[in-house]
XYZ file of C-alpha atoms in Angstrom:
572
model
C -50.305 97.882 -15.383
C -51.727 96.369 -17.776
C -49.733 97.565 -20.423
C -47.132 96.608 -17.737
C -48.347 93.033 -17.313
C -48.841 92.991 -21.055
C -45.241 93.734 -21.710
C -43.849 91.034 -19.482
C -45.509 88.285 -20.631
C -44.197 89.321 -24.251
C -40.933 89.036 -22.123
C -41.331 85.778 -21.264
C -42.245 84.045 -24.739
C -38.999 85.904 -25.821
C -37.753 84.196 -23.596
C -39.647 81.101 -24.036
C -38.837 81.504 -27.375
C -34.697 81.841 -27.530
C -34.576 79.083 -24.840
C -36.237 76.383 -27.373
C -34.924 78.410 -30.650
C -31.201 77.020 -27.988
C -32.600 73.951 -27.362
C -33.616 73.180 -30.938
C -30.287 72.887 -31.842
C -28.217 71.781 -29.034
C -30.893 68.694 -29.416
C -30.054 69.274 -33.140
C -26.405 68.806 -32.724
C -25.206 64.967 -33.674
C -21.541 63.847 -33.087
C -20.062 61.877 -36.293
C -17.387 58.764 -35.655
C -14.702 57.951 -38.727
C -11.992 55.753 -38.519
C -8.990 56.786 -40.690
C -6.668 54.102 -41.544
C -3.292 55.741 -42.130
C -1.842 53.059 -44.616
C 0.737 53.174 -47.801
C -1.219 52.577 -51.001
C -0.747 51.640 -54.949
C -1.404 55.381 -56.549
C -0.660 55.526 -60.751
C -0.015 59.156 -62.106
C 1.572 60.057 -65.082
C 2.660 56.623 -65.986
C 4.257 56.348 -63.085
C 2.725 53.761 -60.517
C 4.616 54.647 -56.640
C 3.211 53.772 -53.020
C 1.903 57.111 -51.341
C 0.592 57.344 -47.694
C -3.254 57.832 -47.830
C -6.239 58.123 -45.360
C -8.290 54.530 -45.989
C -6.996 54.329 -49.351
C -8.432 56.997 -50.849
C -6.590 59.625 -52.529
C -7.300 62.735 -51.514
C -8.707 61.350 -48.648
C -12.672 60.649 -47.289
C -15.116 64.197 -47.044
C -15.748 64.540 -43.295
C -19.730 67.034 -43.646
C -20.925 68.325 -40.088
C -23.191 71.187 -39.575
C -22.597 73.951 -37.202
C -22.378 72.834 -33.674
C -21.818 68.512 -34.635
C -19.154 66.989 -32.970
C -16.383 64.491 -34.911
C -14.887 61.927 -32.654
C -12.367 60.785 -35.538
C -9.705 57.382 -34.650
C -6.809 57.482 -36.666
C -4.204 54.346 -37.043
C -1.584 53.962 -38.233
C -0.664 51.477 -40.497
C 2.244 53.402 -41.986
C 6.036 53.448 -41.998
C 6.085 56.598 -40.523
C 4.993 59.220 -37.430
C 1.587 60.665 -38.007
C -0.408 63.793 -36.968
C -3.698 65.430 -38.056
C -4.384 68.343 -38.739
C -8.221 69.876 -38.854
C -6.625 73.654 -40.117
C -9.091 76.502 -39.253
C -11.368 74.754 -36.546
C -10.701 76.340 -33.385
C -10.304 73.863 -30.826
C -11.818 75.501 -28.475
C -10.454 73.747 -25.302
C -9.792 71.475 -26.712
C -5.761 71.850 -28.426
C -5.056 68.049 -27.921
C -6.701 67.306 -31.125
C -5.196 70.386 -33.158
C -2.510 67.980 -34.340
C 0.984 69.865 -35.700
C 3.609 67.285 -34.169
C 5.149 68.706 -31.215
C 3.508 71.598 -30.997
C 0.205 69.672 -29.394
C 0.588 65.900 -29.271
C 4.043 64.059 -30.437
C 3.126 61.737 -33.101
C 0.992 58.338 -33.150
C 4.071 55.574 -34.458
C 3.202 53.526 -36.464
C 1.427 50.670 -34.944
C 0.300 53.345 -32.778
C -3.678 55.040 -32.963
C -4.998 57.910 -30.459
C -8.835 59.564 -31.252
C -9.382 63.521 -32.327
C -12.432 64.464 -30.434
C -13.894 68.774 -31.099
C -17.001 70.773 -31.649
C -17.210 72.652 -33.987
C -18.332 75.815 -32.884
C -19.664 78.825 -35.145
C -17.705 78.168 -38.224
C -19.962 76.777 -41.470
C -17.914 76.520 -44.528
C -14.993 75.015 -46.038
C -12.497 73.575 -44.202
C -9.710 70.896 -44.612
C -7.487 68.297 -42.768
C -3.959 67.412 -43.755
C -1.576 65.983 -42.197
C 1.449 67.701 -40.175
C 4.334 65.611 -39.525
C 6.674 65.969 -42.138
C 5.700 66.067 -45.822
C 2.845 63.460 -45.081
C 0.260 66.513 -46.690
C 1.738 65.764 -49.591
C -0.748 62.938 -49.637
C -2.993 63.315 -46.666
C -5.257 65.816 -46.917
C -9.276 65.817 -47.275
C -12.305 68.541 -47.049
C -13.990 69.456 -44.687
C -16.735 70.809 -44.569
C -19.655 72.675 -42.169
C -22.841 72.598 -43.028
C -25.796 75.328 -41.293
C -27.419 74.067 -38.401
C -30.335 72.276 -39.025
C -32.954 74.938 -39.846
C -30.749 77.945 -40.354
C -29.511 78.713 -44.162
C -26.877 80.193 -45.740
C -26.934 83.850 -46.351
C -26.538 83.340 -50.003
C -29.428 81.862 -52.967
C -28.465 78.211 -52.112
C -27.031 76.510 -55.370
C -28.205 73.309 -56.678
C -25.065 71.236 -56.133
C -22.037 71.634 -54.187
C -18.563 70.763 -55.049
C -14.933 70.415 -53.355
C -12.371 71.279 -55.734
C -8.815 70.173 -54.164
C -6.045 72.012 -54.936
C -2.581 69.511 -54.412
C 1.113 69.086 -55.980
C 2.470 65.474 -57.258
C 6.035 64.383 -57.497
C 7.018 61.447 -59.279
C 8.791 60.134 -56.079
C 8.635 60.037 -52.750
C 7.587 63.518 -51.727
C 9.594 62.301 -47.984
C 12.943 61.385 -50.000
C 12.347 65.004 -51.189
C 11.853 66.524 -47.912
C 15.524 64.609 -46.582
C 17.624 65.235 -49.425
C 16.954 68.558 -48.653
C 17.605 68.559 -45.174
C 20.899 67.163 -45.647
C 21.991 68.364 -49.042
C 20.490 72.790 -47.281
C 19.432 73.199 -50.522
C 15.734 74.069 -51.579
C 13.404 70.591 -52.677
C 12.669 69.185 -56.139
C 10.172 71.176 -56.959
C 7.016 68.832 -58.523
C 6.287 67.583 -60.990
C 2.178 68.065 -61.479
C -0.136 70.279 -59.952
C -3.664 68.152 -59.036
C -7.075 68.631 -58.607
C -8.478 66.337 -56.721
C -5.612 64.330 -56.923
C -5.819 64.309 -60.832
C -3.120 66.115 -62.871
C -4.949 66.556 -65.773
C -5.069 65.980 -69.606
C -2.475 68.913 -70.292
C 0.023 66.756 -69.135
C 2.267 63.695 -70.912
C 1.185 60.530 -70.135
C -2.291 61.682 -68.752
C -5.981 61.436 -69.930
C -8.739 62.669 -70.451
C -9.959 59.400 -68.595
C -8.573 60.403 -65.753
C -8.648 64.265 -65.315
C -11.709 65.001 -63.187
C -14.897 65.334 -65.509
C -18.156 67.891 -63.405
C -20.763 66.995 -65.491
C -23.871 70.397 -65.077
C -26.781 71.849 -66.169
C -27.658 74.969 -68.553
C -28.994 77.367 -66.227
C -28.271 75.644 -63.132
C -25.891 77.205 -60.354
C -22.808 75.375 -58.471
C -21.309 75.982 -55.210
C -17.883 74.595 -55.957
C -15.842 74.850 -52.852
C -12.068 75.760 -53.781
C -9.111 74.031 -51.465
C -5.821 74.677 -51.487
C -3.664 71.681 -50.512
C -0.099 72.499 -52.372
C 2.565 71.916 -50.505
C 5.138 75.186 -50.992
C 3.273 77.714 -54.035
C 0.742 79.870 -54.757
C -2.112 79.020 -57.569
C -3.704 81.451 -59.829
C -7.462 79.614 -60.887
C -9.606 80.112 -63.431
C -12.877 78.937 -65.206
C -12.863 78.466 -68.767
C -16.034 80.838 -70.171
C -17.318 81.617 -66.604
C -17.515 83.735 -63.545
C -17.132 83.450 -60.501
C -18.624 84.815 -57.419
C -17.097 84.849 -53.890
C -19.389 84.767 -50.911
C -16.803 82.081 -48.335
C -13.496 82.772 -47.762
C -11.721 80.013 -45.003
C -15.122 79.257 -43.576
C -15.811 82.886 -42.658
C -19.229 84.494 -45.012
C -18.314 87.245 -47.166
C -19.630 89.892 -49.018
C -20.189 88.761 -52.206
C -18.401 90.014 -55.503
C -17.279 88.084 -58.530
C -14.119 87.295 -60.521
C -13.209 86.370 -63.668
C -9.782 84.739 -61.632
C -9.067 83.143 -57.409
C -6.143 83.365 -56.154
C -5.160 81.132 -53.219
C -2.255 79.894 -50.827
C -1.975 76.883 -49.363
C -3.778 76.591 -46.260
C -7.039 78.520 -47.618
C -10.292 78.026 -49.121
C -12.369 80.382 -51.176
C -16.448 79.527 -51.388
C -17.374 79.973 -55.126
C -20.712 80.385 -56.650
C -20.551 79.300 -60.782
C -24.405 79.422 -63.008
C -24.150 77.439 -66.147
C -25.054 80.777 -68.203
C -22.131 80.092 -70.919
C -23.607 77.610 -74.878
C -23.061 74.356 -73.784
C -20.436 72.527 -74.397
C -17.001 72.186 -72.336
C -15.486 74.152 -70.406
C -11.735 73.539 -68.141
C -11.240 74.781 -64.778
C -7.785 75.416 -64.063
C -4.742 75.782 -61.918
C -0.834 77.045 -62.349
C 1.281 78.622 -60.015
C 1.140 82.500 -58.484
C 4.766 82.254 -58.136
C 6.317 85.934 -56.209
C 10.192 85.416 -55.955
C 12.091 86.151 -57.943
C 14.692 84.280 -59.716
C 13.430 81.049 -57.869
C 12.537 78.054 -59.128
C 8.732 76.858 -59.541
C 6.504 74.102 -61.144
C 5.287 76.265 -64.216
C 2.842 73.505 -64.930
C -1.432 73.276 -65.314
C -3.474 70.913 -63.837
C -7.190 71.291 -65.009
C -10.428 69.592 -64.719
C -13.576 69.868 -66.758
C -16.845 71.194 -66.138
C -19.056 68.983 -69.420
C -22.309 70.450 -69.455
C -25.142 67.294 -69.735
C -25.135 65.730 -73.478
C -22.018 67.071 -75.073
C -19.757 63.878 -76.091
C -17.525 62.864 -73.235
C -14.490 62.103 -76.150
C -12.086 63.918 -77.710
C -11.894 65.174 -81.107
C -11.910 67.497 -83.288
C -14.041 70.190 -81.614
C -14.547 68.904 -78.882
C -11.710 69.833 -76.838
C -12.346 72.366 -73.712
C -11.865 75.464 -73.573
C -9.172 76.879 -71.567
C -9.116 80.144 -69.392
C -7.053 82.667 -69.550
C -4.770 82.706 -66.871
C -2.658 85.808 -65.051
C 1.234 85.485 -65.752
C 3.282 83.701 -62.519
C 4.542 87.050 -61.615
C 1.313 88.480 -61.770
C 0.688 90.576 -58.204
C -0.722 92.555 -58.793
C -4.392 90.641 -59.503
C -3.196 88.300 -57.121
C -3.380 92.153 -54.679
C -6.563 93.342 -56.566
C -8.330 89.254 -55.367
C -6.973 89.312 -52.020
C -8.785 92.608 -51.520
C -12.180 92.511 -52.930
C -12.158 89.786 -49.506
C -14.561 91.308 -46.605
C -16.942 90.303 -43.883
C -20.234 90.754 -44.658
C -21.584 93.502 -42.846
C -19.710 96.160 -40.199
C -17.695 94.299 -37.763
C -17.470 94.493 -33.868
C -13.896 94.844 -33.465
C -12.132 93.565 -29.752
C -10.282 97.034 -28.745
C -8.484 98.627 -26.857
C -5.334 96.040 -28.232
C -3.219 94.725 -24.878
C -0.836 93.696 -27.160
C 0.772 95.106 -30.297
C 3.580 92.933 -32.160
C 5.695 92.946 -34.747
C 7.211 89.806 -36.218
C 9.478 90.425 -38.865
C 8.964 86.082 -41.686
C 11.108 85.430 -43.974
C 14.246 83.946 -45.798
C 17.614 82.898 -44.336
C 20.930 81.646 -45.246
C 22.715 79.314 -42.538
C 27.492 79.832 -43.224
C 29.085 75.385 -44.224
C 30.315 74.262 -41.094
C 33.586 72.509 -41.402
C 32.410 68.352 -42.571
C 28.619 69.907 -43.577
C 27.036 69.367 -47.097
C 25.635 72.470 -48.524
C 24.064 72.522 -51.022
C 22.361 76.398 -50.822
C 22.526 79.958 -53.139
C 26.913 80.446 -52.357
C 27.577 76.970 -50.328
C 24.399 77.781 -47.618
C 22.168 76.683 -45.813
C 18.596 77.538 -46.332
C 16.765 78.756 -43.812
C 13.812 81.215 -42.244
C 12.999 82.688 -39.257
C 10.299 84.271 -37.433
C 11.592 87.814 -35.794
C 15.476 86.201 -36.853
C 14.125 83.120 -34.575
C 14.696 79.717 -36.171
C 11.782 77.197 -34.672
C 13.347 74.382 -33.375
C 10.753 71.684 -33.339
C 10.952 69.462 -29.715
C 11.374 65.728 -29.626
C 10.704 64.643 -26.245
C 7.213 65.738 -24.685
C 5.502 67.517 -26.673
C 4.907 71.967 -26.241
C 1.739 71.606 -24.675
C 1.819 68.752 -22.959
C 5.658 70.006 -20.801
C 3.213 73.872 -19.721
C 0.324 71.659 -19.116
C 2.604 69.705 -16.899
C 5.261 72.151 -16.078
C 8.189 70.712 -17.888
C 9.988 73.958 -18.219
C 12.913 71.936 -20.154
C 11.072 71.722 -23.567
C 10.448 75.977 -24.079
C 11.775 79.771 -22.833
C 9.267 82.393 -23.219
C 11.877 84.633 -24.814
C 10.352 85.325 -28.392
C 11.141 88.354 -29.530
C 7.969 91.229 -29.964
C 10.105 92.795 -32.825
C 12.697 92.280 -34.368
C 16.143 92.417 -32.476
C 17.988 94.505 -35.198
C 15.859 96.629 -37.420
C 16.769 97.244 -41.103
C 15.290 97.603 -43.693
C 13.484 94.615 -43.833
C 12.540 94.692 -47.909
C 15.872 96.544 -49.105
C 17.986 94.924 -51.952
C 20.815 95.480 -50.131
C 20.554 93.464 -46.342
C 23.808 93.242 -44.226
C 25.516 90.010 -44.516
C 24.832 89.437 -40.711
C 21.941 89.856 -40.919
C 21.157 86.981 -43.140
C 21.941 83.891 -40.264
C 18.847 83.341 -37.864
C 19.578 82.055 -34.088
C 17.038 78.612 -33.788
C 15.491 77.935 -30.444
C 12.666 76.019 -29.286
C 10.502 79.954 -27.919
C 7.638 80.922 -27.563
C 4.897 84.009 -26.727
C 2.138 84.155 -23.696
C -0.447 85.710 -23.759
C -3.036 86.058 -21.665
C -6.869 84.642 -21.819
C -8.383 87.416 -22.818
C -5.709 90.506 -24.103
C -6.430 91.900 -27.751
C -3.604 90.712 -29.905
C -2.885 93.249 -32.919
C -0.327 91.929 -35.085
C 1.878 93.163 -38.007
C 4.256 90.340 -40.099
C 6.764 92.423 -42.139
C 7.861 90.167 -44.711
C 11.545 90.324 -45.280
C 14.367 90.690 -48.260
C 16.699 88.241 -46.968
C 17.232 85.995 -50.523
C 14.181 86.628 -52.107
C 11.399 88.065 -51.032
C 8.328 86.222 -51.525
C 4.153 86.226 -50.527
C 4.191 84.061 -47.567
C 0.637 82.342 -46.063
C 0.021 82.694 -42.210
C -1.530 80.067 -40.868
C -2.530 80.783 -37.075
C -3.619 77.208 -35.454
C -6.597 77.861 -33.133
C -7.925 80.834 -34.275
C -9.124 82.876 -36.516
C -8.185 87.002 -36.948
C -9.356 90.181 -39.040
C -7.372 91.354 -41.215
C -6.719 95.084 -41.172
C -4.494 95.750 -44.315
C -1.869 94.718 -46.469
C 0.779 97.433 -48.082
C 4.101 96.413 -49.419
C 7.480 97.726 -48.654
C 8.230 98.363 -45.200
C 4.987 98.627 -42.351
C 5.348 102.622 -41.615
C 2.631 102.949 -38.502
C 3.113 107.398 -38.844
C 1.889 106.393 -42.366
C 0.353 102.535 -42.329
C -2.645 103.223 -39.678
C -4.961 105.873 -41.640
C -4.933 102.647 -43.967
C -6.702 100.086 -41.532
C -10.253 98.755 -42.527
C -11.569 98.988 -38.683
C -15.333 98.999 -41.373
C -15.802 95.303 -42.926
C -12.299 93.917 -43.042
C -12.458 89.740 -43.669
C -12.303 86.896 -41.365
C -9.533 84.594 -42.135
C -6.848 81.889 -40.673
C -4.519 82.064 -43.415
C -3.469 85.258 -44.717
C -0.855 86.142 -47.608
C 2.177 88.295 -46.702
C 2.150 90.255 -49.677
C 5.834 89.984 -51.304
C 8.992 92.690 -49.692
C 5.192 93.709 -47.898
C 3.375 93.633 -44.855
C -0.468 92.224 -43.291
C -1.420 93.432 -39.800
C -3.565 91.407 -38.248
C -5.995 90.680 -35.573
C -8.035 88.629 -32.918
C -8.688 88.161 -29.086
C -6.138 85.178 -27.808
C -10.180 83.468 -26.297
C -9.043 79.929 -26.495
C -6.280 79.250 -23.930
C -3.533 76.455 -24.666
C 0.001 76.149 -27.442
C -1.207 77.140 -30.797
C 1.325 77.296 -34.011
C 2.003 80.067 -36.343
C 3.597 79.332 -39.781
C 4.009 79.109 -43.006
C 2.289 77.334 -45.349
C 4.208 76.591 -47.652
C 5.878 73.341 -45.695
C 9.741 73.598 -47.475
C 9.733 76.942 -44.770
C 8.648 75.611 -41.768
C 10.972 72.677 -42.493
C 13.728 75.846 -42.177
C 12.044 77.008 -39.487
C 9.573 80.110 -40.205
C 6.787 79.221 -37.543
C 6.342 80.571 -33.863
C 4.329 79.063 -31.421
C 1.187 81.091 -28.971
C 1.110 79.676 -25.367
C -2.300 80.848 -24.458
C -2.828 80.908 -20.680
C -6.758 79.320 -18.354
C -8.912 82.278 -17.550
C -10.917 82.065 -15.271
C -13.321 79.103 -14.328
C -13.754 76.059 -17.100
C -14.943 77.527 -20.028
C -11.941 78.581 -20.061
C -9.671 76.781 -18.726
C -7.619 73.606 -21.332
C -9.631 70.411 -21.375
C -7.024 67.798 -19.681
C -5.332 65.113 -21.832
C -7.590 62.120 -23.137
C -6.436 58.992 -21.422
C -4.955 57.362 -25.204
C -2.383 60.736 -26.174
C 0.686 59.490 -27.784
C 3.152 59.331 -26.445
C 6.646 60.840 -27.744
């Protein structure tokens, strides 16, 4: 009896401690208020000044820093001449799909002179995410870091670094990116490639007319370990990244901790983030951080320039001169798919994962480019007098214009979209072959969604195609993170490729590159009601229609139900 009483008291004490821990965690959560003013700002790069769209006049935009469990309230005032929305890339947005941001999917855009307040809570996420515009090509200059620290009293699962520095890779045009997009849409041709890549908004001193004063410099002390939070905000190209003389230990990707591994090069697609620890263990000096293109599509023009920042050990002269030039790392060739694949394969969850099962929805989506035949009186500047298109399962996604998909779903308007997005390709063919029938080159346009029941386990094969040109497609799923079970080349074969699945420690991502002429398999639980865009994060492909929407139904009870729309939700 005494033993029983003792055990009971021990259990009560454990519950009391658990309750105190929960209470401490809850009461220490903060609400962060920000005002984001979207405006045109004159910016000079590469000896040319033109007005770009910024937030609060900053390029890149403000860095947001919060803790796991905190709430963000961000009032966006649009003083620019373009419609705009903001997307909080990688944030789960549990039950708050109205704050997700993609134009005409979860909201109508904020009109010039209008405003909208995004309200959402960070739940069980830590690491590096980012935010960016999700209307037209405004994200070329409208973006910034979103850093999520552990809760008060918690720590990183790796040695605490002495300092942390966000490193954002971007793309720069010497003209208005909106003009680049508009010209492409009129002609049907591919958009002009960028004039430079940037690191934290600066091209670096390897470009003509870009001096060392305009190059980002990171002062460091010998022997210290710093955490570099890499974000790829590039528009239309993937990137290799390296640091001269220094190794990087990857500890997190897409705000999910990883099994640490050491590498000399990163490959990141637009949309992805990677956190690395770097120890300053070299001879005191100046060392370049450099990024250049990984261009997987054969014969397609790309920006083949190199952007740089400088790691500068304390005490090193910062004036350029003989012997003071920073050391440049050796980067892979632009088409080094083997290195890109090896890096991606190195990312794993830190421990054994409890995968959701059994699978309720087995889906197979093709992803790739297409070409439209030229119609009479139409301008067609694409290959052989065609216009570029892109699709998933041969459906080229068309954004609605008079109401967002989420509004239409919530208010029961059936005319905005249809629920017939195909679970499998309507026609099966040799997806990665070299002689694909011309009859398969033209996708069908439509605003189609795929419905998912709340709580269903989804396993999705994304299969790249070789129509016009095979390419590595970075696919991003809004409102979710997912486990990447496997990747491979050629056509996916369930009979043989299922045996390659990593069912032990697959990584958790929100953006994954579907390999050039290959496939990727992901799995997730549809536990977040709302309308969730899935799309290629190469923005020219999104513009051409490489997207679809999952419509996740409500579950049971308030905690499984989409919140009602906020009163200031913009109207179309």
